[in-house]
CSV table of C-alpha atoms and ligand atoms in Angstrom, one decimal:
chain,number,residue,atom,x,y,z
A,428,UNK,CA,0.0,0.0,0.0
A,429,UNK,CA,1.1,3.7,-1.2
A,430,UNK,CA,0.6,4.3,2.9
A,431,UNK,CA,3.1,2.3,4.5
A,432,UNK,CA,5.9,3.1,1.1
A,433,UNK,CA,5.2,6.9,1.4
A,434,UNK,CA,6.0,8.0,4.9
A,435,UNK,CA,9.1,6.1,4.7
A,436,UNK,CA,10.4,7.6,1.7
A,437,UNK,CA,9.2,11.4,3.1
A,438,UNK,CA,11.1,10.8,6.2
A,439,UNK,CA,14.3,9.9,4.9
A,440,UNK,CA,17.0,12.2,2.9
A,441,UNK,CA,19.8,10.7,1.0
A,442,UNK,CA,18.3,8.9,-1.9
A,443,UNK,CA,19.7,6.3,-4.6
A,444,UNK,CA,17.5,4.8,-7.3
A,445,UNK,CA,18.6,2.0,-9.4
A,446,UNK,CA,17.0,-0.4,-12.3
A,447,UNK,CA,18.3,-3.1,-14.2
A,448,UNK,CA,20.5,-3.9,-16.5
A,449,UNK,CA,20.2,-3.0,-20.2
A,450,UNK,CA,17.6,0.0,-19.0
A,451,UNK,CA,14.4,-0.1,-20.7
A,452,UNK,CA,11.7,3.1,-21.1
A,453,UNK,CA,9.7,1.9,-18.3
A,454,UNK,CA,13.0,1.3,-15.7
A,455,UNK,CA,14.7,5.0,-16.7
A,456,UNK,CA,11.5,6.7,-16.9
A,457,UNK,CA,10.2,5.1,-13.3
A,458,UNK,CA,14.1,6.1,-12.1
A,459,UNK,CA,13.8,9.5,-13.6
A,460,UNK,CA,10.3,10.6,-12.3
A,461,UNK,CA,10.9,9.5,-8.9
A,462,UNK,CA,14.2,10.9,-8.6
A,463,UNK,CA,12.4,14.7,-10.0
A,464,UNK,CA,9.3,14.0,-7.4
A,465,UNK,CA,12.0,13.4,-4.0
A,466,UNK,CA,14.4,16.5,-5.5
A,467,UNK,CA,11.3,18.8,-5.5
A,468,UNK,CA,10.8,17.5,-1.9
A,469,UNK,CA,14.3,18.9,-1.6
A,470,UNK,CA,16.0,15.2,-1.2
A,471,UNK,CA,19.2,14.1,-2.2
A,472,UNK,CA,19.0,11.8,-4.9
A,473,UNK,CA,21.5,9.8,-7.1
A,474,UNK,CA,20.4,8.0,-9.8
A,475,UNK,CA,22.8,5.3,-10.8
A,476,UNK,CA,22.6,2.5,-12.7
A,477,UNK,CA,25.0,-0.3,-14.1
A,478,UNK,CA,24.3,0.7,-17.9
A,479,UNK,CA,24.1,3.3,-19.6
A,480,UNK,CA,20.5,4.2,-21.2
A,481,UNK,CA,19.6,3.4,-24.5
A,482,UNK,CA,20.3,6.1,-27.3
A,483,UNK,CA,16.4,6.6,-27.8
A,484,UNK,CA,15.8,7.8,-24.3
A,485,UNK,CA,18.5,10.6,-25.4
A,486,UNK,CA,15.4,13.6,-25.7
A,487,UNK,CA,13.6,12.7,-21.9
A,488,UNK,CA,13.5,15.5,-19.7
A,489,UNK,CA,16.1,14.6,-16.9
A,490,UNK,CA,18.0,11.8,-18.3
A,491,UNK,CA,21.2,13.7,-17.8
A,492,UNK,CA,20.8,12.3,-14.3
A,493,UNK,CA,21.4,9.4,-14.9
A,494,UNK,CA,25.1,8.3,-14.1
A,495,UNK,CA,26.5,5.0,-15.3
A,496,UNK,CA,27.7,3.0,-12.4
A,497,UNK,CA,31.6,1.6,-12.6
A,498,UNK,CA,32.9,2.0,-9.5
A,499,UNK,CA,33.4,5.5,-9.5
A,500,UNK,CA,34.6,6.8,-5.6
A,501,UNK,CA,32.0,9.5,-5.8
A,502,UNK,CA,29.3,6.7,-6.5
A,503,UNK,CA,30.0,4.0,-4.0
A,504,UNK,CA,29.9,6.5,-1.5
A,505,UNK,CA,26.6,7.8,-2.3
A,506,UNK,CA,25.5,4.5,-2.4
A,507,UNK,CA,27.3,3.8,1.4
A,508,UNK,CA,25.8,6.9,2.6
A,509,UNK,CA,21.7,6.9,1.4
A,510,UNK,CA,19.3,6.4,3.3
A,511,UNK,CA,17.6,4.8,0.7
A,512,UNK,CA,18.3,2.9,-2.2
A,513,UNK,CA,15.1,2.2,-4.6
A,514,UNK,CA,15.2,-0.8,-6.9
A,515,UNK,CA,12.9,0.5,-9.7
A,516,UNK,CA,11.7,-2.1,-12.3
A,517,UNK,CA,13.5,-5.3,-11.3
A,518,UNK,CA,12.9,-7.8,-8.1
A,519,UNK,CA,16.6,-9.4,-8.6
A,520,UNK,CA,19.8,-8.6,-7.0
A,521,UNK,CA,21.3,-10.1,-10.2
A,522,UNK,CA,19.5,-7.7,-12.3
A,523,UNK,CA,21.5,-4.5,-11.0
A,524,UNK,CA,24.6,-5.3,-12.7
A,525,UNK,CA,27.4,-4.1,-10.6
A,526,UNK,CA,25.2,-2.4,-8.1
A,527,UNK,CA,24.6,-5.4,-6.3
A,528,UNK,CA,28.1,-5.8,-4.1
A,529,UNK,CA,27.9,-2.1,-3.1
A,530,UNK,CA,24.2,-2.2,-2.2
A,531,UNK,CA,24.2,-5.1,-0.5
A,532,UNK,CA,26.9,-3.7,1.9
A,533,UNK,CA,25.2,-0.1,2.5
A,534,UNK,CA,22.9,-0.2,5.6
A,535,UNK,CA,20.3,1.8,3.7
A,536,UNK,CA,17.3,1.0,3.5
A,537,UNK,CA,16.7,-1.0,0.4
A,538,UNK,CA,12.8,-0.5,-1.6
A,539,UNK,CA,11.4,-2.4,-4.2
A,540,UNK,CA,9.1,-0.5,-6.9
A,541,UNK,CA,8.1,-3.3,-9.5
A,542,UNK,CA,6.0,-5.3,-11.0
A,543,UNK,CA,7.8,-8.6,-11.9
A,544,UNK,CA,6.6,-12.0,-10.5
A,545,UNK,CA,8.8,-13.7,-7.3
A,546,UNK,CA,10.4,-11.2,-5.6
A,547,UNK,CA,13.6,-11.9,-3.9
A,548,UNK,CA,13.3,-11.4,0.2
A,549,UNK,CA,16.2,-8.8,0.7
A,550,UNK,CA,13.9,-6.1,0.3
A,551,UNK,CA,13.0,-3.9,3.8
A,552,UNK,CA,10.1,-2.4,1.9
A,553,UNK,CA,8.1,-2.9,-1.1
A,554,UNK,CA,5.8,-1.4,-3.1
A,555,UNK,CA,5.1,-4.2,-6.0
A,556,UNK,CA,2.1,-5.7,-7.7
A,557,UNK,CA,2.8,-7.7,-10.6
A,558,UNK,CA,-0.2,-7.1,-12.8
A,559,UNK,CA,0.8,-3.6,-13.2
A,560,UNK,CA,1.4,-2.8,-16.5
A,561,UNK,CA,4.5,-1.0,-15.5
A,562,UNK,CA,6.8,0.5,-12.7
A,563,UNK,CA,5.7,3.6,-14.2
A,564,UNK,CA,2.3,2.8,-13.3
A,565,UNK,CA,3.2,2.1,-9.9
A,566,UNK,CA,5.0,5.6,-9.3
A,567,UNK,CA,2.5,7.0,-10.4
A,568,UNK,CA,0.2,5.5,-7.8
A,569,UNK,CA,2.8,6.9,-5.3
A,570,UNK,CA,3.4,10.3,-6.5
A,571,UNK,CA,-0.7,11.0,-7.0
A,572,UNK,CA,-1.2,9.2,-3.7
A,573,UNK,CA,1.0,11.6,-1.9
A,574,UNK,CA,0.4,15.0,-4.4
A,575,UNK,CA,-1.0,14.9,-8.0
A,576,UNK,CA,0.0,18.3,-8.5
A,577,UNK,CA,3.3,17.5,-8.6
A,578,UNK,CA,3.4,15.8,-11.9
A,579,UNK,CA,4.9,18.3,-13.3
A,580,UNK,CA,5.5,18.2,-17.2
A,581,UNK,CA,8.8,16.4,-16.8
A,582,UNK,CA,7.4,13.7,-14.6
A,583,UNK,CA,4.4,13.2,-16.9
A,584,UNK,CA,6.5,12.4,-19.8
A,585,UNK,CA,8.8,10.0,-18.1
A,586,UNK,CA,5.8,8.0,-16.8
A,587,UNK,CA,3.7,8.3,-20.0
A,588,UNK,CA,6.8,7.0,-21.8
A,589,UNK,CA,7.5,4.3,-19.0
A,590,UNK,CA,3.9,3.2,-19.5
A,591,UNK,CA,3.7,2.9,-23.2
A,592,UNK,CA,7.0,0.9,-23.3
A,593,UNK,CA,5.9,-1.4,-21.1
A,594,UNK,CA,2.3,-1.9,-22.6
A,595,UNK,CA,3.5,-1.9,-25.9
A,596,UNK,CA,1.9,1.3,-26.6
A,597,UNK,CA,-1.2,0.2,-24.7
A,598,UNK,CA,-2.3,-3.0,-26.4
A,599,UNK,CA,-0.8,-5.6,-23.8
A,600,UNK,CA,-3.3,-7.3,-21.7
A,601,UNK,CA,-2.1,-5.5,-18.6
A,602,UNK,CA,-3.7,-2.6,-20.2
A,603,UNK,CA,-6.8,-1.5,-17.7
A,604,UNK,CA,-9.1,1.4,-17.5
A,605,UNK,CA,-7.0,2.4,-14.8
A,606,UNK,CA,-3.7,2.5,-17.0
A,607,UNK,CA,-6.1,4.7,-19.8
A,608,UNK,CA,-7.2,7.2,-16.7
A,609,UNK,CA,-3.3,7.4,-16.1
A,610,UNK,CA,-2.3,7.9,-19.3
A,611,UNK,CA,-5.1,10.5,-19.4
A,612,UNK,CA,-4.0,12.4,-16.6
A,613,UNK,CA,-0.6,12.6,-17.5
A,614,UNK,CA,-1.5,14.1,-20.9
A,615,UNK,CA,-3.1,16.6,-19.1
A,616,UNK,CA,-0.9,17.6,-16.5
A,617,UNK,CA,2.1,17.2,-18.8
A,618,UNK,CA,0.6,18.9,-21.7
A,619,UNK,CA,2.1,16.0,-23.8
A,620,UNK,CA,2.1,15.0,-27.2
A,621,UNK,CA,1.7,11.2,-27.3
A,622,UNK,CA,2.5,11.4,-31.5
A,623,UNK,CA,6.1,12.9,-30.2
A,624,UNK,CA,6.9,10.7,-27.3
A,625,UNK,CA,5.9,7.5,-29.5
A,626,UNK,CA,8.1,9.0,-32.3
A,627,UNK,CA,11.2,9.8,-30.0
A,628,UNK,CA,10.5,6.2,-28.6
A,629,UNK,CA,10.0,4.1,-31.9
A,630,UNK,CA,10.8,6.3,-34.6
A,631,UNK,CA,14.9,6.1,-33.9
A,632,UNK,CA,15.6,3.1,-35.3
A,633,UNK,CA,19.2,2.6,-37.4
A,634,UNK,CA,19.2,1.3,-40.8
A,635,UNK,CA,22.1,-1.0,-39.5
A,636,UNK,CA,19.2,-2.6,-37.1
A,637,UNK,CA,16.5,-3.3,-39.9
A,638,UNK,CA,18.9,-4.7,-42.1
A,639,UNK,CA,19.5,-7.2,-38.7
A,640,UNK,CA,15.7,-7.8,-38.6
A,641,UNK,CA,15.6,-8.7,-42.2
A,642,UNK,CA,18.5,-11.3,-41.4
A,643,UNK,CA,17.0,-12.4,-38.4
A,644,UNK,CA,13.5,-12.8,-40.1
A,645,UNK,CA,15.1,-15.3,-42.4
A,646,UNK,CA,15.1,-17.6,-39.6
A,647,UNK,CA,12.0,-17.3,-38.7
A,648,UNK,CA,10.5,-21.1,-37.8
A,649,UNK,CA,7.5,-22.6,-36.2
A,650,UNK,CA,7.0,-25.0,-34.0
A,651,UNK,CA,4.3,-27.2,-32.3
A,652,UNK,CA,1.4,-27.0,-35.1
A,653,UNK,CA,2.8,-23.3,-35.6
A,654,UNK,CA,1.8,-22.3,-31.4
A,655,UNK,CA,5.3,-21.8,-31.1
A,656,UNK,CA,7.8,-19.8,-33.3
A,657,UNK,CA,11.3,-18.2,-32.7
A,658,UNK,CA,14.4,-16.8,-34.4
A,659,UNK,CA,17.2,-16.3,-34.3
A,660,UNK,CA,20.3,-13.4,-34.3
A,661,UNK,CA,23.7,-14.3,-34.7
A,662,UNK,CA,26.9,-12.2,-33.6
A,663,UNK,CA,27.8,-13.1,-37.2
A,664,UNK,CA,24.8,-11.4,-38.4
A,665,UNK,CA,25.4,-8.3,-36.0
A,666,UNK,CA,29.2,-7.7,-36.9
A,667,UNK,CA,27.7,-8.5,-40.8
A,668,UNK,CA,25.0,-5.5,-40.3
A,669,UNK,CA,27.2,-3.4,-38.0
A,670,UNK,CA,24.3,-3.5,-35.6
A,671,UNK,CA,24.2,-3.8,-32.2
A,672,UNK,CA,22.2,-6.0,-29.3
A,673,UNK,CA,20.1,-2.7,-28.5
A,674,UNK,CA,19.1,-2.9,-32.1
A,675,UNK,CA,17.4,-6.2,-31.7
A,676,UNK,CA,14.6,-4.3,-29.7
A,677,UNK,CA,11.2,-5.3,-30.5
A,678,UNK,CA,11.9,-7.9,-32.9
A,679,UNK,CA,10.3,-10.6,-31.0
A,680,UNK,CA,6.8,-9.1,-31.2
A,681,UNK,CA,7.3,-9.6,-35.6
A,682,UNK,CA,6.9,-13.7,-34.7
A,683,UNK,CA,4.3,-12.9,-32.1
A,684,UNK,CA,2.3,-10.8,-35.1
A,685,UNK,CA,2.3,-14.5,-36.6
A,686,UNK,CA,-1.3,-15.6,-37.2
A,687,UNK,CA,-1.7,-18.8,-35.0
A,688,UNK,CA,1.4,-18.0,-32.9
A,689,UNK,CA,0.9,-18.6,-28.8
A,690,UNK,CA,4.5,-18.3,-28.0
A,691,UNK,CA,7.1,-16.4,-29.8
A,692,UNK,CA,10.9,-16.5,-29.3
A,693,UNK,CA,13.7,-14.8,-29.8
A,694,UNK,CA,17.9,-16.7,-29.3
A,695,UNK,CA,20.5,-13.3,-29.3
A,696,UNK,CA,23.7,-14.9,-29.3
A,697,UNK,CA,26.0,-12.8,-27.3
A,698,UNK,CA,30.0,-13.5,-26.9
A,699,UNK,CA,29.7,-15.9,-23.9
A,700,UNK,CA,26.1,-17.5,-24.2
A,701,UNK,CA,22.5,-17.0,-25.6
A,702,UNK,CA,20.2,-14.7,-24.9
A,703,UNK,CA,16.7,-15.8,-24.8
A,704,UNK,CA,13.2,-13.3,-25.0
A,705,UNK,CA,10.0,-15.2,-23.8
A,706,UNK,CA,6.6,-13.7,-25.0
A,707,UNK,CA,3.5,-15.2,-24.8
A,708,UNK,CA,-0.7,-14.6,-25.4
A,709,UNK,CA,-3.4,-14.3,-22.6
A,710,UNK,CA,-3.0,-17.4,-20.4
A,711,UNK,CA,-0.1,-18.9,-21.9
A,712,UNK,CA,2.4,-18.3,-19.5
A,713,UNK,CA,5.9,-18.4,-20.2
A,714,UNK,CA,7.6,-16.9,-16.4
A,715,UNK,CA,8.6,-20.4,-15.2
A,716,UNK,CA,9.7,-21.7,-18.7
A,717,UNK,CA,12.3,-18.9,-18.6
A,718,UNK,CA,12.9,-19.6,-14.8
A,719,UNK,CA,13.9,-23.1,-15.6
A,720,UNK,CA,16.8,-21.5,-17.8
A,721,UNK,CA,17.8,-18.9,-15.3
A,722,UNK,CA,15.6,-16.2,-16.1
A,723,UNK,CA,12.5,-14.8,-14.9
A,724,UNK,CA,10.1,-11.8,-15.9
A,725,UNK,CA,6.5,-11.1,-16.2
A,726,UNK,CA,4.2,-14.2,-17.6
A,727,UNK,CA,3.7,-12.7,-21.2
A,728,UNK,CA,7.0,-11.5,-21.4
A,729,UNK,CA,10.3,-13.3,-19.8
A,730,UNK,CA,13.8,-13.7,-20.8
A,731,UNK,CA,17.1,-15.5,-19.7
A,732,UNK,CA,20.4,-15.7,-20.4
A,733,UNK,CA,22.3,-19.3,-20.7
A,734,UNK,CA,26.0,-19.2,-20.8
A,735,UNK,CA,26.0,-22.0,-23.8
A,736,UNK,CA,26.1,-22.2,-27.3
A,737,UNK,CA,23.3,-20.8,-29.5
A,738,UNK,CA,22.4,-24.2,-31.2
A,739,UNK,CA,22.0,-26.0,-27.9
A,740,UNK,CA,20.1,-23.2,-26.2
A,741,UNK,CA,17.4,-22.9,-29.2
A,742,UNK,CA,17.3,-27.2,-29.1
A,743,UNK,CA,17.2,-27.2,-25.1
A,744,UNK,CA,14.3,-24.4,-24.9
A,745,UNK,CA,12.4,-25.9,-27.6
A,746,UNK,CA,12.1,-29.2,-26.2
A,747,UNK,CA,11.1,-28.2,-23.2
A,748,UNK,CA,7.8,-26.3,-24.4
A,749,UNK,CA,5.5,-28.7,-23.2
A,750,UNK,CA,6.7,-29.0,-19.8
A,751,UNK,CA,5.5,-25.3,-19.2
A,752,UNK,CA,2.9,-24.7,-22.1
A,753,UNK,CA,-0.3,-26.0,-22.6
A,754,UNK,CA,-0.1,-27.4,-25.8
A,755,UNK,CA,-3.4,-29.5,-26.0
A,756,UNK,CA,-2.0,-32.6,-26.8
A,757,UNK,CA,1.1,-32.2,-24.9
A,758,UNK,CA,4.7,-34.3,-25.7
A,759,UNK,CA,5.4,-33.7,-29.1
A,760,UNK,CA,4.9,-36.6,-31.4
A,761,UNK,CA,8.0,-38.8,-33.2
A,762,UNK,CA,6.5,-37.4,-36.6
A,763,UNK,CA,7.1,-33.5,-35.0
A,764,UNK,CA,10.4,-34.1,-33.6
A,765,UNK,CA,11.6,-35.2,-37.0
A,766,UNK,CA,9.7,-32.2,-38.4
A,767,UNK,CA,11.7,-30.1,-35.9
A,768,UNK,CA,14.7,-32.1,-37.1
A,769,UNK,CA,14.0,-30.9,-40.5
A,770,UNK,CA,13.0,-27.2,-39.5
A,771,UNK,CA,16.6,-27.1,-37.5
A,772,UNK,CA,18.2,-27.9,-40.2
A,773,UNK,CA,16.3,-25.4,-42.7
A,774,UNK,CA,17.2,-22.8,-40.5
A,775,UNK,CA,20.9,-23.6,-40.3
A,776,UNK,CA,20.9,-23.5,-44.2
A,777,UNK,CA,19.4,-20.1,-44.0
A,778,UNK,CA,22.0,-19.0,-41.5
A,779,UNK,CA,24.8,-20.8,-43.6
A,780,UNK,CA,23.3,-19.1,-47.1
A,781,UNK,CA,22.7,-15.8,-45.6
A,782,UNK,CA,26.6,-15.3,-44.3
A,783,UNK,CA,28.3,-17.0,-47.4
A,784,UNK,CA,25.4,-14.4,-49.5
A,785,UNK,CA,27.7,-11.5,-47.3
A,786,UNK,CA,31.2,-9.8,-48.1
B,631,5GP,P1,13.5,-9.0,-22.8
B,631,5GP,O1,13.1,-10.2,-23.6
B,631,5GP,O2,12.8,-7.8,-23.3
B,631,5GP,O3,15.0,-8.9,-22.6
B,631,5GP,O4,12.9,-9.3,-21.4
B,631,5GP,C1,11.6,-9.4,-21.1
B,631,5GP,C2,11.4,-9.4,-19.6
B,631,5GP,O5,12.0,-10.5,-19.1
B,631,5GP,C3,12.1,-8.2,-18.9
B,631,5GP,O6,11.1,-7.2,-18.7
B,631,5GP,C4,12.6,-8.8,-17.7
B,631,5GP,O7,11.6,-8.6,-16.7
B,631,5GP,C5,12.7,-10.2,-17.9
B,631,5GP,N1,14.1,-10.7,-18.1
B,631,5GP,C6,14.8,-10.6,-19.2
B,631,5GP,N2,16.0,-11.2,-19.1
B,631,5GP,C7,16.1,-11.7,-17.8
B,631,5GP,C8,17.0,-12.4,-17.0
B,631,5GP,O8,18.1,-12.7,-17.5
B,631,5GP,N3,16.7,-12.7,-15.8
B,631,5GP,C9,15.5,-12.4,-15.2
B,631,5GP,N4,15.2,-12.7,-14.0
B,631,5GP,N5,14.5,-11.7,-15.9
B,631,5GP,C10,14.8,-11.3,-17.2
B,632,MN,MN1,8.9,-2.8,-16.4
């Protein structure tokens, strides 16, 4: 309840708010608006997280706040001496990068604002409900609950654009009347342009990046009577395009637009394991199929990161689809694993064509 969170934030002085790693909209904006709403309460607040922002969050109002945590003196001993440290938008000490070591060992008070499924218990308050639509919802809910009139425009536009990221510009099924009458009042209080914010947010993308999705498209697959598809991006494919991990942004929702598809995937090969993004539809969930490989999230939306190969990853997750999904007629059939034999193999063709196709 915003009761218990909101007299312990207003009684305390020295402030640090963190997210996670590889920042979304929803993590900076949350970091951002709260940070603005203690400073006008004439707090001390340092916002610090492990990465750097990505490049189209460049144009928010505040974001030159936000410091990139490496060990800097001046950091660890803000983060020794608050009061306070917020985690904003992530329930897991693994998910602060190299934040965690140093906030473990202050003896500030550590908060959780979130809105991801299983919290870890090192928290010593929390303000999380994980059918929010976002953490921006939730600071919201704290800022109004305490003073709406201090949404100023700044803190409108970092929670408008926390909450469209996180919603997928409002057509997720964590989308409520509530989150509309939100997104309403901060249009009104922050005199905002929705056409802009989406524009700043979406409209950024490098050529280097679509010419990745068009390689990454070409191994598109399905799976399980086409319920479940995936693909795939290579480093080869990234160092081929010039792009860049941030670039592969919103490429999992292209298998999701699939007609038919339940479950859509996405394997990022990175330069010591596999990345894996989890989305799913309505009551497919897919939280404790990425928890079984390390991960975690939200039940439409999860991810993980396994330190092996790409091939064995995309074999390993795939086979274990029916553990955690609901697939009607459950274990896959000898005819579909030979059919998934044959899909691998097409795809490893495509992958094979594609880079001898490249200079
Ligand atoms: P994405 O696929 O966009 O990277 O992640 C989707 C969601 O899954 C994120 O909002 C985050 O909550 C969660 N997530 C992604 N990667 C990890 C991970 O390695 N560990 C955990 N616990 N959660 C993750
Ligand atoms: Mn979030």
């Amino acid at each position: 309840m915003t009761d218990e969170i909101l007299p312990l934030l207003l009684r305390h002085e020295r402030f640090v708010i963190t997210t996670h790693i590889r920042p979304d909209g929803d993590a900076i904006g949350s970091q951002v608006a709260l940070g603005r709403f203690l400073q006008a309460l004439g707090k001390e607040v340092a916002l610090l997280n492990s990465d750097p922002p990505p490049g189209n969050l460049a144009w928010l109002p505040g974001i030159e706040q936000v410091e990139t945590f490496e060990g800097a003196p001046e950091h660890l001993k803000q983060i020794a001496g608050a009061d306070v440290v917020i985690i904003a938008d992530t329930n897991a000490l693994e998910r602060i990068g190299k934040l965690a070591d140093p906030v473990t060992n202050s003896g500030a008070l550590k908060v959780l604002i979130d809105h991801h499924t299983g919290p870890e218990n090192w928290f010593d308050a929390t303000y999380a409900r994980d059918t929010a639509s976002s953490t921006g919802e939730l600071v919201y809910e704290l800022i109004a609950a305490h003073d709406a009139d201090a949404i100023d425009d700044p803190i409108a536009t970092a929670l408008y654009a926390a909450i469209l990221t996180d919603t997928g510009s409002f057509r997720y099924s964590s989308v409520t009347p509530s989150v509309h009458r939100i997104a309403a009042d901060l249009m009104e209080r922050g005199d905002l342009l929705p056409e802009v914010i989406h524009s700043h947010l979406y409209d950024t993308k490098s050529l280097q990046g679509l010419r990745l999705l068009s390689r990454s498209l070409d191994t598109l697959q399905l799976r399980y009577d086409g319920r479940v598809g995936y693909m795939v991006v290579s480093r080869r494919m990234m160092k081929e395009t010039d792009a860049s991990s941030d670039d592969t942004e919103g490429f999992v929702s292209y298998v999701h637009s699939i007609d038919g598809v339940r479950v859509a995937l996405l394997f990022t090969e990175t330069a010591s394991g596999t990345k894996i993004s989890f989305r799913s539809k309505g009551d497919m969930h897919v939280n404790e199929w990425a928890q079984a490989f390390g991960g975690g999230g939200h039940r439409n939306a999860s991810g993980a990161y396994v330190r092996e190969p790409l091939d064995e990853v995309i074999d390993q997750v795939l086979a274990a689809a029916p553990e955690f999904l609901d697939l009607d007629d459950g274990e896959p059939t000898d005819d579909e694993m030979s059919q998934d034999d044959e899909d691998y193999l097409a795809l490893l063709q495509a992958m094979r064509a594609q880079e001898s196709r490249s200079p």
